[in-house]
Coordinates of N, CA and C in Angstrom, one line a residue:
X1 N 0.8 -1.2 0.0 CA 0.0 0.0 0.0 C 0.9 1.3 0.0
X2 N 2.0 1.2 0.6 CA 2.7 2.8 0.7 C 3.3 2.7 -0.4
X3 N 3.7 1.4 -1.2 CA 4.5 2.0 -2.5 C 3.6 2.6 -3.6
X4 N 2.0 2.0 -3.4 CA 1.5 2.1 -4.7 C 0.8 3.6 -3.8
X5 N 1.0 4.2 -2.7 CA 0.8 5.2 -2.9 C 1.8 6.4 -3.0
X6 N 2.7 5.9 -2.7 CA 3.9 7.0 -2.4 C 4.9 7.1 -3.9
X7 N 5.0 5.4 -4.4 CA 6.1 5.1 -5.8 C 5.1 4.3 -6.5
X8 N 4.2 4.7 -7.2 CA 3.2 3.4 -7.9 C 4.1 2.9 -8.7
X9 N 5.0 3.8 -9.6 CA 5.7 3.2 -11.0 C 6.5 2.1 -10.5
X10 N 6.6 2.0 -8.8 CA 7.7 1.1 -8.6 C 7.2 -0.1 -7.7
X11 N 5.9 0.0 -7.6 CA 5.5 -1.0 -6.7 C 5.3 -2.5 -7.2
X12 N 5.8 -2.8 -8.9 CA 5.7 -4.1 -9.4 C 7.1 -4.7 -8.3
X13 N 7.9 -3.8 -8.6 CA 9.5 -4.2 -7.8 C 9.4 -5.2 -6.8
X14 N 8.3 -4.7 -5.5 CA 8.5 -5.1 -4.3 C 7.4 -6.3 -4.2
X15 N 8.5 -7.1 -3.7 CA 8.1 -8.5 -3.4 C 8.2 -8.9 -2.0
X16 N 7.0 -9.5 -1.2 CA 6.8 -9.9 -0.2 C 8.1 -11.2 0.5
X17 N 8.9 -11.3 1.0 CA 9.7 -12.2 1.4 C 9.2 -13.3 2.6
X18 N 9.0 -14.9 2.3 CA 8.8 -15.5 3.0 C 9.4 -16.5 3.1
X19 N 10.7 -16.8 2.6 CA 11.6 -17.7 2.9 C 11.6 -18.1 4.9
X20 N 11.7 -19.0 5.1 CA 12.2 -19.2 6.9 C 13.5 -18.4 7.1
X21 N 14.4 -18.3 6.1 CA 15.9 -18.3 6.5 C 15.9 -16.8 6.4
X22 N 16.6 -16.3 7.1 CA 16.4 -14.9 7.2 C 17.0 -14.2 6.5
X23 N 16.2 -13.1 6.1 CA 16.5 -12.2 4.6 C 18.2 -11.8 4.4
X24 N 18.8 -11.7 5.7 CA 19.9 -10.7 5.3 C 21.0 -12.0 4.8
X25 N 20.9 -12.9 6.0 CA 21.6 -14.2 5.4 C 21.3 -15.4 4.4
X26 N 20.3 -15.1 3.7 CA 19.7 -15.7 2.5 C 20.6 -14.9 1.4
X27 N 20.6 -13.5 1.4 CA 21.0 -12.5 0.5 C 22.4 -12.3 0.3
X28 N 22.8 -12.7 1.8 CA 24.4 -12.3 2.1 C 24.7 -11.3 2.3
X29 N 23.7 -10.3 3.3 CA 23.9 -8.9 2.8 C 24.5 -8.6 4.0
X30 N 24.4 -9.6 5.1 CA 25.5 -8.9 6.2 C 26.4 -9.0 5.8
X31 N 26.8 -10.1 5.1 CA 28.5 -9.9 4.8 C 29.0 -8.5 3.5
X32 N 27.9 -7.9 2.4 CA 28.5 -6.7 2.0 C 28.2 -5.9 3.0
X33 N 27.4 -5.8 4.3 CA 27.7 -4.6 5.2 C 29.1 -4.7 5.9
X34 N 29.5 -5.1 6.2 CA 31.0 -5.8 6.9 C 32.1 -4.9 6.0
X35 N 31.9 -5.6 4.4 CA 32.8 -5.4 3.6 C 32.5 -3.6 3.4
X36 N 31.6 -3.4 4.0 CA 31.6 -1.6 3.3 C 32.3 -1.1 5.1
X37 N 32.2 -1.3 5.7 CA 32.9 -1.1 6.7 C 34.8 -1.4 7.1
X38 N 35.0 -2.5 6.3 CA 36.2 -2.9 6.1 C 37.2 -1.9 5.8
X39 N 38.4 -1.8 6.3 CA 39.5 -1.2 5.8 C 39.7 -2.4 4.7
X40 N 40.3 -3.6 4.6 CA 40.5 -3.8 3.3 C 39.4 -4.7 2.9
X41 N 39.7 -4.9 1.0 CA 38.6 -5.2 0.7 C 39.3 -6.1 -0.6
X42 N 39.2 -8.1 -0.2 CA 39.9 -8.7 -1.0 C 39.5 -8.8 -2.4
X43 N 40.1 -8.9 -3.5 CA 39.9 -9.2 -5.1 C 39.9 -10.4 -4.9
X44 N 39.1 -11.3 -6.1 CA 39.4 -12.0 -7.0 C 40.7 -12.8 -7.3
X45 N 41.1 -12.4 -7.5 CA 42.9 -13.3 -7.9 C 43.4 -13.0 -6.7
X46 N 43.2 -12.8 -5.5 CA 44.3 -12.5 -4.1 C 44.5 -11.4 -3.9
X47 N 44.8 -10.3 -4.3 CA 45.3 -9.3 -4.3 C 44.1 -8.8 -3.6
X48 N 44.5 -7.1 -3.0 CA 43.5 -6.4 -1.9 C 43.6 -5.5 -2.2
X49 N 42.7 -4.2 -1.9 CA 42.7 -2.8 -2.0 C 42.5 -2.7 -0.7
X50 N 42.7 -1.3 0.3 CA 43.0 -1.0 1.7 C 42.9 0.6 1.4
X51 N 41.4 0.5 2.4 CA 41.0 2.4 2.3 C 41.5 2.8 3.6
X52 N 42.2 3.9 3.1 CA 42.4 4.7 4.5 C 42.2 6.0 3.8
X53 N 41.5 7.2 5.2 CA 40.5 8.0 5.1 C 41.8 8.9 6.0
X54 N 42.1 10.7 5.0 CA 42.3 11.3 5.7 C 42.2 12.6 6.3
X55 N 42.8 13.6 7.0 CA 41.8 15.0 6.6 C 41.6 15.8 4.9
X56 N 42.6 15.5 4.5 CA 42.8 16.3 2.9 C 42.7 15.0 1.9
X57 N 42.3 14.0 2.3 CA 42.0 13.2 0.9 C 41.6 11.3 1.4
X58 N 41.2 10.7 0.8 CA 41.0 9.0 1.0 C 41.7 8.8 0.0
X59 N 42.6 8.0 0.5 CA 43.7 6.8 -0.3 C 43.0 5.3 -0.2
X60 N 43.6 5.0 -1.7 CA 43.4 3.6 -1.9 C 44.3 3.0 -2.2
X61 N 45.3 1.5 -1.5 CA 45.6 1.0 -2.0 C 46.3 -0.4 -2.6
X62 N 46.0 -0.1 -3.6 CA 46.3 -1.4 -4.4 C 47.7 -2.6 -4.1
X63 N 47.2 -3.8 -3.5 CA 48.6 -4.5 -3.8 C 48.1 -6.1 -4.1
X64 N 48.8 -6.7 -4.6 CA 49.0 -8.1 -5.2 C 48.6 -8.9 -4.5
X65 N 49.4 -8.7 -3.3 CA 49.2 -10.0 -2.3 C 49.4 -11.6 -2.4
X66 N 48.5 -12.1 -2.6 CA 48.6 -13.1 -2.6 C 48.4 -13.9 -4.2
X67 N 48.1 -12.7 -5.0 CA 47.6 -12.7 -6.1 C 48.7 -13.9 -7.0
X68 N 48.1 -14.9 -7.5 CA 49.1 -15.7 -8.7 C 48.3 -15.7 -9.9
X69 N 47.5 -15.4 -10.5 CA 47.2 -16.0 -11.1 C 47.9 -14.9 -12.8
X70 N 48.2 -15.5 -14.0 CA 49.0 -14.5 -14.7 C 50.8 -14.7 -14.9
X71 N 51.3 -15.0 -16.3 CA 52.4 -15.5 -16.3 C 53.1 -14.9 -15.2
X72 N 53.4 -13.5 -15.5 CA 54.8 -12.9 -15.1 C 54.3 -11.6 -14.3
X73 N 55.1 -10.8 -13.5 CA 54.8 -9.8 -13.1 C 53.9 -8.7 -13.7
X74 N 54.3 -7.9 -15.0 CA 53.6 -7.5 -15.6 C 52.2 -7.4 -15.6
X75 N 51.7 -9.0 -16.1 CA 50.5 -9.2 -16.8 C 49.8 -9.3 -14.9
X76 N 50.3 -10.2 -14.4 CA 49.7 -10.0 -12.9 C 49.1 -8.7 -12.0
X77 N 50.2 -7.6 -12.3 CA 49.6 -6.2 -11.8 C 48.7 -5.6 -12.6
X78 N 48.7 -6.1 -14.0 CA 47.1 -5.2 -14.9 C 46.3 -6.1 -14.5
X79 N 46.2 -7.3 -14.4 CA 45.0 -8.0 -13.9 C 44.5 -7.8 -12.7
X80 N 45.6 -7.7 -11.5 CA 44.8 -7.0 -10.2 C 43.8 -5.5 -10.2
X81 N 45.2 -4.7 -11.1 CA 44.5 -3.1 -11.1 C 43.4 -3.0 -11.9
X82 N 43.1 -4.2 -12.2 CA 41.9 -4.3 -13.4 C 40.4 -4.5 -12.3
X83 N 41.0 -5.1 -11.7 CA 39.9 -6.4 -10.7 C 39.7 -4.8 -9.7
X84 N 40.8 -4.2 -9.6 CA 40.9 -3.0 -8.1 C 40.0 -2.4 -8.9
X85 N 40.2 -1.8 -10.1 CA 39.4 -0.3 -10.4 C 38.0 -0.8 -10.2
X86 N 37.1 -1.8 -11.0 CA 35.9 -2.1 -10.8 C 35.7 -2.3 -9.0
X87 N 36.3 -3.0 -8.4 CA 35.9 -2.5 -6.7 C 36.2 -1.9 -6.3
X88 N 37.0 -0.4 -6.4 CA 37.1 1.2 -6.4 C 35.8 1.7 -6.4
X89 N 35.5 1.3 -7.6 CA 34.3 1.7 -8.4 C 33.0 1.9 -7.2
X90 N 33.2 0.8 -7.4 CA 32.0 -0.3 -6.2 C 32.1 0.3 -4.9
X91 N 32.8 0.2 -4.7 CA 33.2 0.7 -2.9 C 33.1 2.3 -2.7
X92 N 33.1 2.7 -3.8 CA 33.3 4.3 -3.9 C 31.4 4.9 -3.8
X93 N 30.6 4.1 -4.5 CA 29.2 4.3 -3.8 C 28.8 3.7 -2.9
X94 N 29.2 2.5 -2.9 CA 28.7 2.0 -1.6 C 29.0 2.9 -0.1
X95 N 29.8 3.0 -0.3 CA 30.7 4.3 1.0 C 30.5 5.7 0.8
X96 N 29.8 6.1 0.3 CA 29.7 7.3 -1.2 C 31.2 8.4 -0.4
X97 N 32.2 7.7 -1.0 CA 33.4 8.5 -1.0 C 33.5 9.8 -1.6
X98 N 33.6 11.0 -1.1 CA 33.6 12.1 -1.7 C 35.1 12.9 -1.6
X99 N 35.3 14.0 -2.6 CA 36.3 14.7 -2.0 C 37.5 14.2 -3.0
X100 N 38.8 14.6 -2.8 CA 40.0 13.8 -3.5 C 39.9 12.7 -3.5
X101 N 39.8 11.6 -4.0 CA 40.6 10.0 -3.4 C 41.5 10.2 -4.7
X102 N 42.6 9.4 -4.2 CA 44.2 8.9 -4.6 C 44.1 7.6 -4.7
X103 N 44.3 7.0 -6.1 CA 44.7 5.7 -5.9 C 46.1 5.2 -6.1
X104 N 46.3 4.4 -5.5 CA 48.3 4.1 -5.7 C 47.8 2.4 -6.2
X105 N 47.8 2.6 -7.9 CA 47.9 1.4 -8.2 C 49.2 0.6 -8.4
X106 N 49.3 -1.1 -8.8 CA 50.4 -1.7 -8.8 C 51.2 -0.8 -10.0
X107 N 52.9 -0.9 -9.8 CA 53.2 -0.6 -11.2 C 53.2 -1.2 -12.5
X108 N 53.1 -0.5 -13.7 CA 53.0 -1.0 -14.2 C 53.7 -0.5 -15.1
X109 N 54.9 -1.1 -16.4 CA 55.6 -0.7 -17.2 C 55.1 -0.5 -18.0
X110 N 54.1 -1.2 -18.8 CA 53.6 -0.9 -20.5 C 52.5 0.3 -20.6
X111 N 52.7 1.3 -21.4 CA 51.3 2.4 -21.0 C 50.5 1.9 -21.3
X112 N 49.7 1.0 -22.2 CA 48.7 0.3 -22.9 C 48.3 -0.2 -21.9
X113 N 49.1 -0.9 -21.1 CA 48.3 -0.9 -19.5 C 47.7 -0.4 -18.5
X114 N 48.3 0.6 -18.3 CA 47.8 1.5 -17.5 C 46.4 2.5 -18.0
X115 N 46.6 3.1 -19.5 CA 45.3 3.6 -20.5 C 44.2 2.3 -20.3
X116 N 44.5 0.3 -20.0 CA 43.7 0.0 -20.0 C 42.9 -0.1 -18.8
X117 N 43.8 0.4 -17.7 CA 43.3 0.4 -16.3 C 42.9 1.5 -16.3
X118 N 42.8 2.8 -16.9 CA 42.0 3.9 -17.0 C 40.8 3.9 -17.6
X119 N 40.7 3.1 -18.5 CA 39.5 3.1 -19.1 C 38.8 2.5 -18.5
X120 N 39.3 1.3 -17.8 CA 38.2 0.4 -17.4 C 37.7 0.9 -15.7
X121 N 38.4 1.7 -15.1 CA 37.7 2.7 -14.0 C 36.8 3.6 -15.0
X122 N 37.2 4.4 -15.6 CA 36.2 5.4 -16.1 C 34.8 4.5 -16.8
X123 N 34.7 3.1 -17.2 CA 33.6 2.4 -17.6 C 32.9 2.2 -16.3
X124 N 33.4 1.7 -15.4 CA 33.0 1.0 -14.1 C 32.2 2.4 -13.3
X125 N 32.9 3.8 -13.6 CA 32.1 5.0 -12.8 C 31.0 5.3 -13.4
X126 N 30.7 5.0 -14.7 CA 29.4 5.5 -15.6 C 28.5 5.2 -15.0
X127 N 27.8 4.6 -14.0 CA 26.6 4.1 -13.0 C 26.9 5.2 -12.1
X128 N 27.6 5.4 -12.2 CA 28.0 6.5 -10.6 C 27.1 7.5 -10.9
X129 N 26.1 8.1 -10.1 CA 25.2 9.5 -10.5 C 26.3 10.1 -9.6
X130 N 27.2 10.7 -8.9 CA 28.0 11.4 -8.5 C 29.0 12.1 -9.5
X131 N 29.4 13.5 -9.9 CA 29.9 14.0 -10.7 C 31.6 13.5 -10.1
X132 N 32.6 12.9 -11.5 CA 33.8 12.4 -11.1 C 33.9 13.3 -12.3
X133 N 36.0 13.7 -11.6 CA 37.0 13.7 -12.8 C 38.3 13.4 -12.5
X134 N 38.3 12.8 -13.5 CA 39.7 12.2 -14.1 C 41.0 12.7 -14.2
X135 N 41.9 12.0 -13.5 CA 43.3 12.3 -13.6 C 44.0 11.3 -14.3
X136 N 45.0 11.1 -15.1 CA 45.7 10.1 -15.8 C 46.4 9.3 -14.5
X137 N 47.1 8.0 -15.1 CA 47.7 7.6 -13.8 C 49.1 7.5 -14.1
X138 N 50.1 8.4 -13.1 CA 51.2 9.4 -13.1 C 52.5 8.0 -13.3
X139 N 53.4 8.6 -13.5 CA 54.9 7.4 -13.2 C 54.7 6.9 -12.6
X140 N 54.6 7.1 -11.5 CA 54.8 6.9 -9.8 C 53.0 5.4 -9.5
X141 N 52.8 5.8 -10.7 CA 51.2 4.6 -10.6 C 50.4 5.3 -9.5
X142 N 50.2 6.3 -9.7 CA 49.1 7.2 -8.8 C 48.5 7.8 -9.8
X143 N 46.0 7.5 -9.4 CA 45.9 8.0 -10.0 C 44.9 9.0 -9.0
X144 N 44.5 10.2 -9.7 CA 43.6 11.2 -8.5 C 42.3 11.6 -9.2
X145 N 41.4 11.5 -8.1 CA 40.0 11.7 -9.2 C 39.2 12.8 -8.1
X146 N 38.5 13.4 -8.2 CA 37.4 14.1 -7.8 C 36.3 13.5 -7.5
X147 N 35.5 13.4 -6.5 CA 34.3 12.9 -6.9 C 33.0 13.4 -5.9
X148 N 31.4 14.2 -6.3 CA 31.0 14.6 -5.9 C 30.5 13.7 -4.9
X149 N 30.1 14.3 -3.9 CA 29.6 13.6 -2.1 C 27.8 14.1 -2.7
X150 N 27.4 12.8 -2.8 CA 25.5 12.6 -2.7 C 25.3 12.4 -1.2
X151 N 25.8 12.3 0.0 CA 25.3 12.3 1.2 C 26.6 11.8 2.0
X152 N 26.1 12.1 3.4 CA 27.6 12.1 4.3 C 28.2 10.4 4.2
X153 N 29.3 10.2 4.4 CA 30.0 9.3 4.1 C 29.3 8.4 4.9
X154 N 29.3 6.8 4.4 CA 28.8 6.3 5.0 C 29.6 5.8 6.6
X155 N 31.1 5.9 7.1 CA 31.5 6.0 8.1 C 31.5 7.1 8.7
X156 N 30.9 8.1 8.8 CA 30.1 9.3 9.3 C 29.6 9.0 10.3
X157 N 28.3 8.7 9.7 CA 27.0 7.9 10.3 C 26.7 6.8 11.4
X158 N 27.9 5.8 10.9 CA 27.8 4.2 11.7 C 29.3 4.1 12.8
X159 N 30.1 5.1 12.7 CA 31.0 5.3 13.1 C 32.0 6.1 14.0
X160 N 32.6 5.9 15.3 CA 33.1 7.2 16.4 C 34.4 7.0 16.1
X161 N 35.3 7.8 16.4 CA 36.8 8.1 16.5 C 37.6 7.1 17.9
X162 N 37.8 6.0 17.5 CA 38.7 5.2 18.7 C 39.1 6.0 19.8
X163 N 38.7 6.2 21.2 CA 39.1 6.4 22.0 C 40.3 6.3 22.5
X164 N 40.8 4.8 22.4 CA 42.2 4.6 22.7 C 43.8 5.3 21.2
X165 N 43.2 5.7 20.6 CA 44.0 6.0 19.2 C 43.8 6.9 19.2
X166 N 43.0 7.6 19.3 CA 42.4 8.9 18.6 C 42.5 9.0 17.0
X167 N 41.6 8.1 16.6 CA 42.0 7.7 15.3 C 42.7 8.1 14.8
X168 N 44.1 7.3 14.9 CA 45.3 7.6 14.7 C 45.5 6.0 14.0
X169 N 45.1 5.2 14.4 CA 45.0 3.9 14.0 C 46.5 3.2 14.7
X170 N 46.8 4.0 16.0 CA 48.6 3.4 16.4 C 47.8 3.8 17.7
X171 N 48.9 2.9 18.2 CA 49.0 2.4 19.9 C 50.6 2.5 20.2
X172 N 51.1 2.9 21.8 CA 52.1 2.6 21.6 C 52.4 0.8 22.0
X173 N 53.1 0.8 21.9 CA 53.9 -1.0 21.6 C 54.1 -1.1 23.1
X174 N 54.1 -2.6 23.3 CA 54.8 -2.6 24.9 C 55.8 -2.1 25.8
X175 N 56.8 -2.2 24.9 CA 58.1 -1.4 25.5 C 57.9 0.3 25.7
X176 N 57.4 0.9 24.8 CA 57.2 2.3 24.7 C 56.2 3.0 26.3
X177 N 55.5 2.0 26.4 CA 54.6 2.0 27.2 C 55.0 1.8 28.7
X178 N 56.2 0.7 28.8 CA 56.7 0.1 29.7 C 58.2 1.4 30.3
X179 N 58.6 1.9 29.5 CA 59.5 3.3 29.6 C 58.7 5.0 30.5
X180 N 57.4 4.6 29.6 CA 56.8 5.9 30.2 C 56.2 5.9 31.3
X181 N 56.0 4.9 31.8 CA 55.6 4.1 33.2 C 56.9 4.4 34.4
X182 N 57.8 3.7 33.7 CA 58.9 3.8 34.6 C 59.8 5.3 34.9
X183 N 59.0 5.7 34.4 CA 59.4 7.5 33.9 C 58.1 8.2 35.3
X184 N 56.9 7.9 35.0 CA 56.3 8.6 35.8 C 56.6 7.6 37.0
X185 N 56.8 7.1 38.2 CA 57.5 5.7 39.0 C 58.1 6.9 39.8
X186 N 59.3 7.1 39.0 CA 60.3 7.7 39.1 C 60.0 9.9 39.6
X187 N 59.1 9.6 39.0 CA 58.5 11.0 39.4 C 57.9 10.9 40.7
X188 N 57.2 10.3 40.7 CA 56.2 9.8 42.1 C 57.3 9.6 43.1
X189 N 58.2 9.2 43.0 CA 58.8 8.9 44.4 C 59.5 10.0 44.5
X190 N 59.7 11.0 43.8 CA 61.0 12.1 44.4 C 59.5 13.0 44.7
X191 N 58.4 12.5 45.1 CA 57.2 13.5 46.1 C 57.6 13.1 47.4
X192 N 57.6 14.3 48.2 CA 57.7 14.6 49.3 C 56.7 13.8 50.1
X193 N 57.5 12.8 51.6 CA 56.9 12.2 52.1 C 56.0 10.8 51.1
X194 N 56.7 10.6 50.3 CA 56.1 9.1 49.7 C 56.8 7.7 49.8
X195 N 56.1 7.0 50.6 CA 57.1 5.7 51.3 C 57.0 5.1 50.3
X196 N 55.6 4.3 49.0 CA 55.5 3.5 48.6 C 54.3 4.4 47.1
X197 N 54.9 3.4 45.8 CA 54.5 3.7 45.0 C 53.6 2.2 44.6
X198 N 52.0 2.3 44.5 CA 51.6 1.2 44.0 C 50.8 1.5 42.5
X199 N 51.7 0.7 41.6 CA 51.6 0.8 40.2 C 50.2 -0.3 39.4
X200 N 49.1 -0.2 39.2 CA 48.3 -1.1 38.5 C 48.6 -0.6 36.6
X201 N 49.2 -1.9 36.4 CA 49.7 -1.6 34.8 C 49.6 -3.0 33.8
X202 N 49.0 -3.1 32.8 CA 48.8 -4.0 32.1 C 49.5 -5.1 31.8
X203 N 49.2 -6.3 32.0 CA 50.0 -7.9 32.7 C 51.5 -7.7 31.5
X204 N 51.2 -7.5 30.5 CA 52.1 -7.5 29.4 C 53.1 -6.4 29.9
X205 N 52.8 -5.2 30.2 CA 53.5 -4.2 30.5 C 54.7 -4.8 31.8
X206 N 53.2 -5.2 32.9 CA 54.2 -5.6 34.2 C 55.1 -6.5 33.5
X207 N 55.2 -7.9 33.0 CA 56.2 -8.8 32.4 C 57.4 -8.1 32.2
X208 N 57.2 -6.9 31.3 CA 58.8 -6.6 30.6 C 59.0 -5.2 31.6
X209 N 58.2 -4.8 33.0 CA 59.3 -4.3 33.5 C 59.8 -5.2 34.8
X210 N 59.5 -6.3 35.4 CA 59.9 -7.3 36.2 C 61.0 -7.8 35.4
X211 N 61.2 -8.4 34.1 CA 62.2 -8.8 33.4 C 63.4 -7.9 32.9
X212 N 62.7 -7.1 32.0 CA 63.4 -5.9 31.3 C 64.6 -5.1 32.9
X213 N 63.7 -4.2 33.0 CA 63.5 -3.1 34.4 C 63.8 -3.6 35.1
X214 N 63.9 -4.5 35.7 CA 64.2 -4.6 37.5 C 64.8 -4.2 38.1
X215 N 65.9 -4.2 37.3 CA 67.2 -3.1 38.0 C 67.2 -1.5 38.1
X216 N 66.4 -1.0 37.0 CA 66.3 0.1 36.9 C 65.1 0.7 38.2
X217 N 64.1 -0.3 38.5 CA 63.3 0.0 39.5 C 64.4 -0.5 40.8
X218 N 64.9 -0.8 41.1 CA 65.5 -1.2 41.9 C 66.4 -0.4 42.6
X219 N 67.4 0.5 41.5 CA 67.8 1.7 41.4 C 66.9 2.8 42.3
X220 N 65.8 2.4 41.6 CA 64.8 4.2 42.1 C 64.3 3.6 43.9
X221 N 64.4 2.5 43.8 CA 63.9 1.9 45.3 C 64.8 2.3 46.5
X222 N 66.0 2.3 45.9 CA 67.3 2.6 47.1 C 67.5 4.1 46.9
X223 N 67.7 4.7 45.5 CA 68.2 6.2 45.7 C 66.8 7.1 46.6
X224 N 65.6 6.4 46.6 CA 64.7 7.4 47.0 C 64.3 6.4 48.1
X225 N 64.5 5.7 48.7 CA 64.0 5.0 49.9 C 62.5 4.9 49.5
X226 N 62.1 4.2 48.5 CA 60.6 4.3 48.1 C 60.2 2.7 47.7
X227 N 59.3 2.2 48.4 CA 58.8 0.6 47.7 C 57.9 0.9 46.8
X228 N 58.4 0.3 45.3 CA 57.5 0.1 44.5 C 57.2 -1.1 43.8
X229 N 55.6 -0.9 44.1 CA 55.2 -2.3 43.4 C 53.9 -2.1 42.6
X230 N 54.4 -3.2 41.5 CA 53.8 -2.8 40.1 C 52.3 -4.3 40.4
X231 N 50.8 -3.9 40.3 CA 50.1 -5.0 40.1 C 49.4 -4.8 38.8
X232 N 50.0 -6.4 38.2 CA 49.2 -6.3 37.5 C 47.5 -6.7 36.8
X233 N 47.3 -5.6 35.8 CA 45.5 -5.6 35.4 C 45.2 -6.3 34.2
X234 N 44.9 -7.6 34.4 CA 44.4 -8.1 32.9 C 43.3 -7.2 32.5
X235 N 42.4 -6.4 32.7 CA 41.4 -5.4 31.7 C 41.9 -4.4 31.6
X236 N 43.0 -3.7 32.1 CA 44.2 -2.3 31.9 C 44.4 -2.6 30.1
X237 N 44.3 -1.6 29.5 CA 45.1 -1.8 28.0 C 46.1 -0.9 28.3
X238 N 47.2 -0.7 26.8 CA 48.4 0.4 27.3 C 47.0 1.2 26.2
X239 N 47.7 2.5 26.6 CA 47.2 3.8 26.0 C 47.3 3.8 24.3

């Protein structure tokens, strides 16, 4: 009833669904929601494309991987960048990517290759109702396109900035973590009137300074007449 009053021209379209098994997993559609959320997003012959989003532009890019299929190097990187542009393509509405995006395709020596890996993105965008333009794809196998934003990105909408990262997409590493620790330790005991420092720090962390460290806390225990002790927090992450 709401189509044939709202879209009559389109109400032959819609079909009632009564399969038992449920629509999204009949369809497979959770798995393309997954894949539009995905930083990478595998090809066909092995090889993968990998979006990363930044303030002045979204990069894409293209590598081989695991890709064999194709005599020799050559022919193997136009068949990936072939397989990449049409899932560029694809992923670029699905996500309705707007703004600069950069692609860094595989290299490739023959120009006939690269003109065929241009054409065949510029065929694959012709569905796109978003206004694109074209950049050739440079020595360096970068190519740059324009393309108009029909609505806020789809990681806008479904998505927050990592708390622990600050979408930065980096953490520091154990050791890094396990230095800055031992740094503020070290501060805390040269406070006036402090007999004892008690440290709660992530199990991984505590390991490499009990092992690593120990002498160096051992150091700060005698020069400052201070007991310190480190417990550790399996639910603690490093920063």
């Amino acid at each position: 009833q709401f189509m044939n009053h709202v879209m009559p021209e389109s109400a032959s379209r819609v079909k009632r669904y009564r399969d038992d098994a449920a629509l999204f997993s009949r369809f497979q559609i959770e798995h393309q929601i997954e894949t539009a959320f995905s930083r990478t997003v595998n090809l066909p012959s092995g090889g993968a494309i990998v979006i990363d989003h930044t303030e002045a532009l979204v990069s894409v890019d293209v590598n081989s991987a695991r890709a064999t299929r194709g005599g020799d190097i050559e022919e193997t990187a136009t068949r990936t960048n072939i397989e990449a542009a049409d899932e560029i393509a694809r992923q670029m509405r699905l996500r309705d990517l707007g703004g600069l995006i950069v692609i860094d395709f595989i290299d490739m020596e023959e120009s006939k290759n690269r003109r065929e890996v241009e054409q065949r993105l510029r065929d694959a965008m012709r569905q796109d109702r978003a206004r694109v333009q074209f950049s050739s794809i440079s020595k360096f196998g970068l190519l740059e396109l324009s393309r108009q934003r029909l609505r806020p990105a789809l990681s806008e909408g479904n998505h927050i900035t990592c708390p622990r990262c600050n979408g930065t997409g980096h953490i520091r590493d154990t050791e890094s973590s396990a230095l800055q620790i031992l740094r503020i330790i070290q501060e805390e005991t040269l406070k006036d009137n402090t007999a004892a420092v008690h440290v709660q720090v992530p199990v991984e962390v505590t390991s490499f300074l009990l092992n690593e460290k120990r002498t160096e806390i051992t150091k700060i225990e005698l020069k400052q007449r201070c007991t310190v002790l480190l417990v550790p927090n399996k639910p603690l992450e490093t920063p």
